[in-house]
PDB file of C-alpha atoms in Angstrom:
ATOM      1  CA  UNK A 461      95.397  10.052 146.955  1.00  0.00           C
ATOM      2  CA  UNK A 462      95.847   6.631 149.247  1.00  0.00           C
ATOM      3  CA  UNK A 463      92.837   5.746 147.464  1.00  0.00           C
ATOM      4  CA  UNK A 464      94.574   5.923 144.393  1.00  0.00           C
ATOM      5  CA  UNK A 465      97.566   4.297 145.305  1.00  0.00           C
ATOM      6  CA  UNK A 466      95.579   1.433 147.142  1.00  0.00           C
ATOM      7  CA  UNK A 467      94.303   0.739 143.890  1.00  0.00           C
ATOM      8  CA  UNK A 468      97.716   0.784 142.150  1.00  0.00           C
ATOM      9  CA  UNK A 469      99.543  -1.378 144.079  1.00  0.00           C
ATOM     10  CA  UNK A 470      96.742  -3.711 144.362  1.00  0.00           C
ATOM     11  CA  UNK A 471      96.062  -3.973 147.936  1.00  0.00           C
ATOM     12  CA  UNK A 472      92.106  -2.966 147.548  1.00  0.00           C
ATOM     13  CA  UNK A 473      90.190  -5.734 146.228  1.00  0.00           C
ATOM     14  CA  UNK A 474      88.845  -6.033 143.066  1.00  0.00           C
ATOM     15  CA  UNK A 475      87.384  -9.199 141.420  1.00  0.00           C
ATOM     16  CA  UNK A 476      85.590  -8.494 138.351  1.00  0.00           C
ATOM     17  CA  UNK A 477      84.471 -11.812 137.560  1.00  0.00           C
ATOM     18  CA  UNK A 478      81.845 -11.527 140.011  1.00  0.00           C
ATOM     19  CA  UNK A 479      82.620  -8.630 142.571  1.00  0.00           C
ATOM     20  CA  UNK A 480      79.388  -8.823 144.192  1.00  0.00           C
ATOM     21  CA  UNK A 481      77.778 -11.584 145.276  1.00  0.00           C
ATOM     22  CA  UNK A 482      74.161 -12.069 145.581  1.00  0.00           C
ATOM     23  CA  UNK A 483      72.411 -12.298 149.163  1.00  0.00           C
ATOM     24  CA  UNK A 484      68.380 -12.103 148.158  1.00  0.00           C
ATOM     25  CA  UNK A 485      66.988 -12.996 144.923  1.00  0.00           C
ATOM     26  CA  UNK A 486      64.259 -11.072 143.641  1.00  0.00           C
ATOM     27  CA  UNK A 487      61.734 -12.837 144.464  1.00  0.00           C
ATOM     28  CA  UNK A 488      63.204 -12.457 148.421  1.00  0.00           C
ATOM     29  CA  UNK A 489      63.632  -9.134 148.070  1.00  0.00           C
ATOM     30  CA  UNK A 490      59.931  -8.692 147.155  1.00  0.00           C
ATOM     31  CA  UNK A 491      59.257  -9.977 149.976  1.00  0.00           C
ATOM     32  CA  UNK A 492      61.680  -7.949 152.256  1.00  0.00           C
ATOM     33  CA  UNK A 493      60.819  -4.610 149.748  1.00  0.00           C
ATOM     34  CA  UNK A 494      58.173  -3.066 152.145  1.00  0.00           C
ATOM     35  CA  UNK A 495      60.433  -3.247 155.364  1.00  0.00           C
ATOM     36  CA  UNK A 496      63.731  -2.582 153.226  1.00  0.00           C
ATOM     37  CA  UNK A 497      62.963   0.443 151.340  1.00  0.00           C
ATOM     38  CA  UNK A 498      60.109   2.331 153.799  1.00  0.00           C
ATOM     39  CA  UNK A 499      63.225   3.126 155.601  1.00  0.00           C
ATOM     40  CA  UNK A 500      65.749   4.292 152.392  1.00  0.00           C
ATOM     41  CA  UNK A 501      64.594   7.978 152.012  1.00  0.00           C
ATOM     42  CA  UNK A 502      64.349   7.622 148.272  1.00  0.00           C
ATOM     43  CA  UNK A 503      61.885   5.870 148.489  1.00  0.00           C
ATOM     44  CA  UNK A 504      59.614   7.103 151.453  1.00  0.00           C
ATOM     45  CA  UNK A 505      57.200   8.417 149.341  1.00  0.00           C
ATOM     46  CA  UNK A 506      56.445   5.535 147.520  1.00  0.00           C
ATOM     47  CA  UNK A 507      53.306   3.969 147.827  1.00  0.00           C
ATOM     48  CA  UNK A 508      53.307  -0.080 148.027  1.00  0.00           C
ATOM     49  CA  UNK A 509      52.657  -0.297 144.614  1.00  0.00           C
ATOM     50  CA  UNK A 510      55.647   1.844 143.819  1.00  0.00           C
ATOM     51  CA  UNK A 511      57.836  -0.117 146.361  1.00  0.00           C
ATOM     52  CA  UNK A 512      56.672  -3.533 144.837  1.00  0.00           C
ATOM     53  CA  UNK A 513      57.606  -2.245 141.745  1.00  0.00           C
ATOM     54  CA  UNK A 514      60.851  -1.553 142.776  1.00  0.00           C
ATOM     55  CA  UNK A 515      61.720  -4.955 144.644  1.00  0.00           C
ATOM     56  CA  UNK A 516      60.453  -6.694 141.310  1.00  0.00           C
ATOM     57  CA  UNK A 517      63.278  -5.207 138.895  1.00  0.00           C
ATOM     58  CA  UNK A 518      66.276  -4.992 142.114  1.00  0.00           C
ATOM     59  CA  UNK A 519      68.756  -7.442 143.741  1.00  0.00           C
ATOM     60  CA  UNK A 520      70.235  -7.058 147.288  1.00  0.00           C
ATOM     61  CA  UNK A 521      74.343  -7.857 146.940  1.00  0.00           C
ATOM     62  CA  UNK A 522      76.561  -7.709 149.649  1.00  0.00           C
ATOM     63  CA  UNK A 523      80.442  -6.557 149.642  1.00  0.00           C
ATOM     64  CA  UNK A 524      83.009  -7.044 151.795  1.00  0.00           C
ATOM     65  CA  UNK A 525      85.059  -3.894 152.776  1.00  0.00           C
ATOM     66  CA  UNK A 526      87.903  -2.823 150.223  1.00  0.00           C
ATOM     67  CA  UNK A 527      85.709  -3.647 147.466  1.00  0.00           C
ATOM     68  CA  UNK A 528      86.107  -1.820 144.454  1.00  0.00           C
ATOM     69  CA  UNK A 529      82.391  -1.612 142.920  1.00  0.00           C
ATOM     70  CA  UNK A 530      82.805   1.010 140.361  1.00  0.00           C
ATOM     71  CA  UNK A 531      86.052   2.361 138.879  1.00  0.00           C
ATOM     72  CA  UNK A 532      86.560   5.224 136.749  1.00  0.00           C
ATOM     73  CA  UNK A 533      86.484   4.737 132.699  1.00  0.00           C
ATOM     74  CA  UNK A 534      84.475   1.420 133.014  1.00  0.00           C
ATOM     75  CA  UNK A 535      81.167   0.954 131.502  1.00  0.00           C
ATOM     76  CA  UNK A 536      78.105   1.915 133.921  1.00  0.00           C
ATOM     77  CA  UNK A 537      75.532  -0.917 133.765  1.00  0.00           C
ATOM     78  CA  UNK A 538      74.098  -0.479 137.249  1.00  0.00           C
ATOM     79  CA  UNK A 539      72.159   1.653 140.140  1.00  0.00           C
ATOM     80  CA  UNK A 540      73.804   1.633 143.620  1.00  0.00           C
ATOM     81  CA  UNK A 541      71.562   2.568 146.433  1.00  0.00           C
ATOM     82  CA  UNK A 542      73.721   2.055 149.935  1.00  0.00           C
ATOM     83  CA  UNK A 543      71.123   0.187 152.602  1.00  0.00           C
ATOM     84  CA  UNK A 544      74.188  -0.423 155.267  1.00  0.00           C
ATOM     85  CA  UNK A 545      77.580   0.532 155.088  1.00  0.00           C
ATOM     86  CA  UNK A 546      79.914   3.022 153.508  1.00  0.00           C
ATOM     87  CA  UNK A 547      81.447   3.477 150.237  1.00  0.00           C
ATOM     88  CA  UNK A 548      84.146   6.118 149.564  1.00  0.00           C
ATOM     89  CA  UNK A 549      83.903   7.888 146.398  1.00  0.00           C
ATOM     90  CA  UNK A 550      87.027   8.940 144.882  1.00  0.00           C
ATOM     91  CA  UNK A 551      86.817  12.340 142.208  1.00  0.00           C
ATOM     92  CA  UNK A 552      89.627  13.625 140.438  1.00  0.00           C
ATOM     93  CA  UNK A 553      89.849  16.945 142.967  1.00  0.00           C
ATOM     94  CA  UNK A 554      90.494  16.406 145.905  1.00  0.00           C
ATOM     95  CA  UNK A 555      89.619  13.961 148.680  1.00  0.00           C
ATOM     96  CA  UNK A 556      87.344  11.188 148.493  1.00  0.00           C
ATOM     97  CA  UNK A 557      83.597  11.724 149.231  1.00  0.00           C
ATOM     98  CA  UNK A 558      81.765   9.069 151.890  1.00  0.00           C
ATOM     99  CA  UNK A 559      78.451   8.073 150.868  1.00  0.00           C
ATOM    100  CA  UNK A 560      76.235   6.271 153.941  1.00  0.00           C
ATOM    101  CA  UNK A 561      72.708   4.141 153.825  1.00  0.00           C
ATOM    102  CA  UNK A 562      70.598   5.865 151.482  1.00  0.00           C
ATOM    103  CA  UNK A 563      72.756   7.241 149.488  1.00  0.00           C
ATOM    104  CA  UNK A 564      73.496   6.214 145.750  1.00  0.00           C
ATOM    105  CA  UNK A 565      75.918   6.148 143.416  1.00  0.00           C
ATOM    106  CA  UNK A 566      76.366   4.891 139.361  1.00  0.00           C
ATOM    107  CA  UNK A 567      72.896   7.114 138.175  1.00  0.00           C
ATOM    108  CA  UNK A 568      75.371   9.311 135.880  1.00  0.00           C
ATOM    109  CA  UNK A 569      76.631   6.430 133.664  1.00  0.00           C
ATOM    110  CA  UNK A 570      72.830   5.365 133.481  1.00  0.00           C
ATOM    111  CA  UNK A 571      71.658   8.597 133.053  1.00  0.00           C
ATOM    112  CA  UNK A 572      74.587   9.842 130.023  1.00  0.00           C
ATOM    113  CA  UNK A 573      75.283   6.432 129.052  1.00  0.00           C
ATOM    114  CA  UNK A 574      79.069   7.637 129.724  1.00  0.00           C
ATOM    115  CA  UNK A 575      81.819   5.882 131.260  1.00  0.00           C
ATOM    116  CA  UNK A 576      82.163   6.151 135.102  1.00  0.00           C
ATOM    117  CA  UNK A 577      83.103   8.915 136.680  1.00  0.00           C
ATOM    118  CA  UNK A 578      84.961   7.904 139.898  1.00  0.00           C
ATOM    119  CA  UNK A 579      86.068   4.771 141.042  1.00  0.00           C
ATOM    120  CA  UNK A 580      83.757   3.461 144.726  1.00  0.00           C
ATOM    121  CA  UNK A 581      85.679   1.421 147.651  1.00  0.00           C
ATOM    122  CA  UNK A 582      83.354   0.175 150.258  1.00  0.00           C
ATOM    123  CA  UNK A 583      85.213   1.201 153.706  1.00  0.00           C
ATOM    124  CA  UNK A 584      82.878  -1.323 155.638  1.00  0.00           C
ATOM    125  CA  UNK A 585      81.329  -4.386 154.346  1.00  0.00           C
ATOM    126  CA  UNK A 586      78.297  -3.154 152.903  1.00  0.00           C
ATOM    127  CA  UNK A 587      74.130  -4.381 151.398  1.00  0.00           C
ATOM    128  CA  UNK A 588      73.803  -2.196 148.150  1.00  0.00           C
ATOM    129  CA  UNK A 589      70.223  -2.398 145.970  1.00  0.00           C
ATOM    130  CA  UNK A 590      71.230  -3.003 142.986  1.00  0.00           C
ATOM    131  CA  UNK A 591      69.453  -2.116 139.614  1.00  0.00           C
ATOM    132  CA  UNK A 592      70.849  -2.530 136.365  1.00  0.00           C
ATOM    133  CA  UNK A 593      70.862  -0.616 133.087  1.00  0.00           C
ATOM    134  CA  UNK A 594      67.849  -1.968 131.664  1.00  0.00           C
ATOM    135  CA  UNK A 595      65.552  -2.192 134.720  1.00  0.00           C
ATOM    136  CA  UNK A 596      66.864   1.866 135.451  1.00  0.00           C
ATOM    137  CA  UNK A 597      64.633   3.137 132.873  1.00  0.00           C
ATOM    138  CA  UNK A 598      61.671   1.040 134.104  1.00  0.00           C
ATOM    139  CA  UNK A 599      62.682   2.348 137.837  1.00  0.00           C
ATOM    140  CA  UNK A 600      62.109   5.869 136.831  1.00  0.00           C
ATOM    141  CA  UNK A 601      59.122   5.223 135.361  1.00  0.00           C
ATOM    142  CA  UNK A 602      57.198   3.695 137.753  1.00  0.00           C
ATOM    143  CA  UNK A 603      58.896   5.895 140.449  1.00  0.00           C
ATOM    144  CA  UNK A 604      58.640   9.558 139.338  1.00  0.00           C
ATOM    145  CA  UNK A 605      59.784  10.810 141.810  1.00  0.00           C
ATOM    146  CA  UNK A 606      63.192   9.365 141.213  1.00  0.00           C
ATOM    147  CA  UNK A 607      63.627  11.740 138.374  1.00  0.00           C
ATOM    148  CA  UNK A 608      63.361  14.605 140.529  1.00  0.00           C
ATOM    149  CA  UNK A 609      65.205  13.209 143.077  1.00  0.00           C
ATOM    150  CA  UNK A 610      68.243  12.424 140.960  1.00  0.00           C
ATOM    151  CA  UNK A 611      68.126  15.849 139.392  1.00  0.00           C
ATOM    152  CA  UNK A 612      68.289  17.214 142.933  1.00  0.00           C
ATOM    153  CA  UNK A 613      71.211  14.649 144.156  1.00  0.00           C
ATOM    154  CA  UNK A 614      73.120  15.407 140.576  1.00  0.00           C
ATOM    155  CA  UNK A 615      73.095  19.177 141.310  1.00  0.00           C
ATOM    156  CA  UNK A 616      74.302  19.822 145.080  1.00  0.00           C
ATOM    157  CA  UNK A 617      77.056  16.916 143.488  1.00  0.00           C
ATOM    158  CA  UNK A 618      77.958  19.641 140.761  1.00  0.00           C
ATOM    159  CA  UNK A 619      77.613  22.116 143.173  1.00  0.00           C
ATOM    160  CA  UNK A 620      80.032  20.684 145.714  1.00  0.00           C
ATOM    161  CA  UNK A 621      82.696  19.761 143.091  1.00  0.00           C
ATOM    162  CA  UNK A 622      82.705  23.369 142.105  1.00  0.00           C
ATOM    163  CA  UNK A 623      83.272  24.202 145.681  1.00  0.00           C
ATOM    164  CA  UNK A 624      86.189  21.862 145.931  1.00  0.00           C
ATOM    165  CA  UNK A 625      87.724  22.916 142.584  1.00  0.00           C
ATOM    166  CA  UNK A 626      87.147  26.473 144.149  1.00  0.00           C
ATOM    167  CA  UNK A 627      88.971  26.063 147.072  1.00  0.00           C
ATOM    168  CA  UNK A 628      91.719  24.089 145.523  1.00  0.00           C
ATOM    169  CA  UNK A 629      92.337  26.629 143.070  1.00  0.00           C
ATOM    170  CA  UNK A 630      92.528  29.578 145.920  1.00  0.00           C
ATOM    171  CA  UNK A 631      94.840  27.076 147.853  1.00  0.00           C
ATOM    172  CA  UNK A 632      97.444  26.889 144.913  1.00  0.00           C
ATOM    173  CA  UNK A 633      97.626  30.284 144.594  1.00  0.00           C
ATOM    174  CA  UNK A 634      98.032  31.177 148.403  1.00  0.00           C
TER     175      UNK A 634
END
């Protein structure tokens, strides 16, 4: 709920003229892609052809804590993989959800080509890999193993939002 009125009143940031602001260009980032993603578990299983194909199609942004990087209703035209920081994901039930390094956030919009589904604050200033829409369906190709990890990641999300609803409905009742 702060979340939500942060957002209202206007006192977390949001610039969406250019809300993230590049640190390593891709061509740096292919560079940095063996040491930066060997240690993201999403991608430990790669092998260095994978990983090279990786740092080819993503950028490295940085934001500044009190970001907003997604918000709910917009268009989804990215891929956020957390490599430092925290993020704070707020769903319509109940309390906002923290995401830490190597977790992601923004493969639904990709996936459904839907709207977003919750709006994402950074809580500390944060390095996100960043892949947009059309590089997403190149990234899943050349990493299968994405696939199945996304499925995975989408269900226990379902799962725990059923869990929440759950116990929000058995609260109103009490």
């Amino acid at each position: 709920m702060e979340l939500l009125s942060r957002m209202m009143d206007g006192s977390i940031l949001h610039d969406t003229q250019n809300r993230l602001g590049p640190v390593l260009s891709r061509s740096d980032v292919r560079r940095a892609g063996k040491i930066l993603f060997k240690e993201v578990p999403i991608f430990e299983g790669c092998s260095e052809r994978q990983l090279q194909s990786v740092a080819r199609i993503a950028r490295v942004f940085e934001a500044p804590a009190g970001t907003v990087l997604t918000r709910t209703g917009d268009p989804g035209d990215e891929f956020f993989l957390i490599l430092d920081g925290t993020v704070s994901v707020g769903v319509s039930a109940g309390r906002p959800v923290l995401l830490r390094p190597g977790e992601f956030f923004g493969e639904m919009s990709l996936l459904d080509g839907d709207p977003r589904s919750a709006t994402v604050v950074t809580d500390t200033p944060v390095r996100l890999l960043v892949v947009n829409r059309g590089d997403f369906s190149l990234l899943r190709r050349e990493v299968p193993e994405l696939t199945q990890i996304l499925l995975v990641t989408l269900s226990r999300r379902v799962r725990q939002a059923e869990a929440r609803a759950d116990r929000m409905s058995w609260a109103s009742i009490s």
